[in-house]
C-alpha cells in the first residue's frame, strides 16, 4: 500500500468487517464487493461536531414539504459553510443533523479548537437564520451542538471521509444533552482548547455504555486569536542562558551599529521559542520599543495581516505623524487596495519614525505559517532599512525551511539559532518547578525523573505530563495535546517519510538503515533519514542507526497505524530480523511475532492468529535457549512461559518446552513450580505417545527432592531413559541420562565410574544444546576428576581441555568447569590462579539469580582460602554458605558445617567449633552425612569433652571414606582421625593414620595435603607419650 | 480561633502575662530529662500530608482526619475526611511519629491531590486551619518552590512560631531552594545514614538544622502494609516524634526552647558537654 511501502495489506470487508482475502474481488463471507485497500486509512485523533435542529418535527408537521425542503436546504448550506470555513469536512447529514469532522483528510494540531470555533459559528448562523425566518415560520429555529475529540479509524479523502469509533457516539450524546443554542464538549476537547475558550463546567453526565459519569462543559465563547493549548508562560526559563545571550547580543549589535537584523529562532513545537522571546522582551522592554505579532495557523487570514497588525500598533507611537498613522490603520482595516510596494513604503517610513528615538524590536511568532508574500515583504523591508536599529525576531518551527529553504539566507544581517531539547537535569528542574507542592520522598523524585525522560526535554511536554500527574492519568499515557501536535507534524511528511517512521516505530525506539531498507524494500534511504533527523524526529546513533528523538514521536507514529496493519508489520519485522540475524534475532523476532499475535487476537482474526502461534512459540523458545546459554535463567524461564502460552494446544514441542522450563525452575530453586511443569510435560508426552519426551520429563521428575528417589531409583530411571534415547537417537537425551548416572556415582563417591558415565554422555566432547544440562555434565566431570583417583596433574590437564572447549558465551558451563579446576590448582599451591578463576566464576554467576551456583562457588572459594592458609576468609565464606543452605539442610549443609568446624579448630577456636556442631540437633544424630562431616564432628565432639562420640564419628568417617574411591576424602578422614588420636595421647596410632593420609595425598599429587600431613607428622613425632596435647596444630 | 496573631508591643499589652515561665533547666540537659517518659503523652501532632490510614497497625488511633476540599465556588475549606491516605506517604510519617511517641495524639490534614503532588493553595488552607487548631507539632514532609506560596507560608510559619506551634519541616532531597524548611521559624530536618531512630545530629551549617534517620526506614504504608523508604520525608517525622516527647514531658515550651533542647540532646552536641 502506498503509505506503507513494502507491505501489501488486505482490506477488511467494509460490509461485514470480516478479513478479506488477498486479490479477492468479493468478500468470501457476505459476497459484497471488496473495496481496494484504502491508502488513506489511519488511526488518528479527530474532532467531531454534531449539530441538530431543534423543533424540526414540529416544523415538518406544520409546513408544506416544498418550503420545508427549501428551509432545510438553507440550513444545511449555512452549516456546511460554517464547518468548511474552519477547515472541517461534512461527514454526513442524518435527518436534520449535520456531522462535521476536523482532522480528515488533513490533520492540524488545532483541529479541536477549529471544531469549537466552527460550532460557535454554526450557532451564530442558526441564530441568523432564525432572525431571517422567524417572522414567517411562527417557530423558533435553534441548534444544539456537541463536540468531541478522540481516536477513530479514519478513511477516505476529499468530501468522501468516514470516521468510526466510540468517540463519535459520545459526540452525539453531548449534542443530545445540549439545550437549544448550547455547545457541549468533553474533557479531551477541553484539554486542546482551554487556552482560547471560556467554558462552564456541567455536572458529569451519565452516558449509555459508560460506567462512570463523563465530565462535560458548556462553551461560552471563544477567542478568535488565541492558541488552544494553554501555556504556562510563568514557568521559569531553564537552561536557556546561551540562547538568551545570543538574543541580547544580537540586540546590542543592532543598537550599537544602527542596523536592521532578522534573527530567526527555530525549534519544534513546545520547545520554548515563545517563552524565550518573552524573557528577552522583558529585558529589552526598558531598552527598546517592543511590538509583537503572530501568524495565524496554516496561512489562514490575509497574507500580510500579521505585518499590518504590527504596523497598526507602531503607528500609535507618539513620534508617528497623523498621515502615516492613517495609512497604517487603513492597511490594517483592509480599507484600501495596496501593492506590496505600497506596504513597504508605509512600513519603511513607520519603522524609521519609531526607531529614530530608540531601537525597535519586532517579534513575529509562528513564522512557519507566514504566507510567501509576507516573507518576501519582510525580507525586502529588512534589506531596505538603512541606519535604523530594528531587530526583527522571527520564531519559527523547522517547517519554515521546507517551504522557504532560503529564509533569511543571503542577507547581510541575518542570524538564526535552533533551540535544542533541554538536557535531562534541566528537564527535571523544570518539571520540579511545575509542581507547586512536592513530597520529599523517592517516589516524587522518580515521577519527576520519569517526566523528564518521557518529555525528551520538551518544555511543553513537561507541562502536559505534569498536568497528567495532576489529573491522575499518570505519565505513561500520551497526553492528547502532545499527540495532536505530533500527529500534525507527522502529517506533513511525505509518504516515504511516514513509511520510514512507521516501520521504525514498529521495530522499536531505534532501527538500522539496513533493516529499514529491507522493510521498505527500497535503497538509498539516507537522504530521507537525514531529512527526518533535520526535522528533529529521528537522530543518528552511530553511522547506520537512527533513533526517535523522543518516546512520543515513536508512540504517535505507531498509534497512527491501524492495528490490523500493525500486526502485519510486526510479522514482517520478525521475518526480516530472522533473515538478517538468524537465531540471534530470536529474542526480538519472538517479541514482534507475539505482538502480531496479540493484535490478531484482539481484532478477532482467529485464522491469522492460529497461523502465527507455532512460529511465535518457536522464536520464543529459540530465544529462551539462547538466554540459557548465556546463563540468564529467569529470562529464559519467562521466555519459555511466553512460548508455551503462544504455542498451539497440539504443538508437539509443548512437552519438551515444559521439561525445559522445569529444568530452569529447578536451577532457580523454584521446585514446586518445576514439579508442575514436569508433571504437565509427562502427561502431554504420554497423551501423544512421545516416549523420548516422556523420558525427558521423567528424568526431571525423578531428580526432584520431592520424589525422594534412592540412588538405585535414579540409576534405574537413567538406564531406562538410555534405552529410549538410544532407540530415538536422541543425543541430548543420552547426554542427560548418562549425566544423571554420573551424578549418582558422584554422589556415592564412585568418582572413577562417574568420570566414565560423564564421558559417555559427551561422546564428541562438544557442548550439547541445553546449557543447564551441559553445565551439570561438565561440572560433574570436572568435579569427579578433582575428587576421584585421577592424579592432580592429569586432572588439571583434562579440566583445562574441558574448559577450552566451552565457548565464552556458555557462562554457566565454564563456571562448572572452572571451580573444580581452581581447587585442583590450589592443591598444587597455585592459589593465585585458583582465586582468579573463582573470582571470574563469581562475577559470571553474579549477573543471574542462580543461587545454588553462587553458593557452590563460595564453598570452592573457602577450600582455596583454606589451602592457602587464609583461615578468616575461609571462615567467613563458610559461615555465609551455612546460612544460605540452612533452610535446605541435608548433606551439602553438613559438609559445609564440617569444613567450618575444621577451620575453627585450626584457628584454635574450639568452643565456636562446638557451637557450630550444636547449632543443628540432627548433626549429632546418625544422619546421612558425608565422611568429611563426621571427621570434623569427631574433632568437635572431642573438644566438647566427649571422646567416645569422637571415636564413633572417626569410625563412621573412615567407613564412609573407604566406600569412596577418593584419595582426598580418605586422607581428610585419616587426618581427622590422627588429630583425635593425638588429642587422646595415642601418638603411635596417630602417626600411622597421618602416614596413610600422606600416602593418599601423594597418590593424588596433592601438594598442600602432603604438606599438611607432614606438619602433623612432625607434631605427632614431637609429642611425648603421656603429655597432653592441648593445641591442634602450630598454625 | 483564627490563624492570626494578637500583637503586643509592651508588657501587659497581650493576653498572656509573663509569669508562667518554666523553671530553670538542669545542667547538663539529658535526653532522659528532655524526653521524660518518651511517650509524648498529651502532645497533639498534626501531619500535613497525603492523609493517614486510620487504625493502621503501626499508626493506631488517629484523633482527627481532615482534608482540604474545593467548594462549589472554588474556595478551599477543610472538612472531615474518611478517605484516609491517597498515596501512603502520610501513613508512613504517622507510623514513625507513633513509634517515637506512642501516646501522642495524631491528627491528619490531607493537603495533597492525587499522588505525590499538590497545590500551593491547598497547602496554605491546610496550614491555616492547623494553626487555628493550635496543634503542638505540625509535621511537613513536603515543600513548595512557588514564590507566591512561599510568601504566605513565611507569614504562617511566623504565626506558628509565636503561637507555640512547632513546625517541623523536611528539607528537599535535592539541593534546591524550597519552602517552608528554609525559614528560620521552623525546625528543618535532613537525613543521616544511620539506622538508630533516636540518633539526632545537629547541623552547625544551616539552613538544615538537624539530621535524623531517613535512610532505609521501615514505615507503615497503605492497606495495613509496610515498606522501607528513604528520603528527608522520613527523617522529619523522627524529629516531630522527638518534639512530641519533649512537649509531652514539658508542656508549653516555645519553639525556640524546643529547638534548643533538640540541640542540647543532639548526639554531636551532648558528647562535648
PDB file of C-alpha atoms in Angstrom, chain A residues 831 835 861-862 864-876 903 906-907 1035:
ATOM      1  CA  UNK A 831      46.307 -20.337  44.722  1.00  0.00           C
ATOM      2  CA  UNK A 835      41.431 -17.331  43.103  1.00  0.00           C
ATOM      3  CA  UNK A 861      36.495 -20.389  47.383  1.00  0.00           C
ATOM      4  CA  UNK A 862      36.555 -21.411  51.050  1.00  0.00           C
ATOM      5  CA  UNK A 864      41.044 -22.439  48.172  1.00  0.00           C
ATOM      6  CA  UNK A 865      41.312 -19.987  51.102  1.00  0.00           C
ATOM      7  CA  UNK A 866      41.805 -22.832  53.463  1.00  0.00           C
ATOM      8  CA  UNK A 867      44.535 -24.438  51.313  1.00  0.00           C
ATOM      9  CA  UNK A 868      46.291 -21.081  51.181  1.00  0.00           C
ATOM     10  CA  UNK A 869      46.099 -20.695  54.966  1.00  0.00           C
ATOM     11  CA  UNK A 870      43.683 -17.737  54.711  1.00  0.00           C
ATOM     12  CA  UNK A 871      41.536 -19.005  57.528  1.00  0.00           C
ATOM     13  CA  UNK A 872      39.445 -15.908  58.420  1.00  0.00           C
ATOM     14  CA  UNK A 873      38.396 -15.568  54.776  1.00  0.00           C
ATOM     15  CA  UNK A 874      37.536 -19.253  54.651  1.00  0.00           C
ATOM     16  CA  UNK A 875      35.556 -18.918  57.852  1.00  0.00           C
ATOM     17  CA  UNK A 876      33.509 -16.007  56.508  1.00  0.00           C
ATOM     18  CA  UNK A 903      38.708 -24.115  60.003  1.00  0.00           C
ATOM     19  CA  UNK A 906      42.751 -24.661  63.054  1.00  0.00           C
ATOM     20  CA  UNK A 907      42.114 -21.152  64.379  1.00  0.00           C
ATOM     21  CA  UNK A1035      49.406 -22.602  62.777  1.00  0.00           C
TER      22      UNK A1035
END
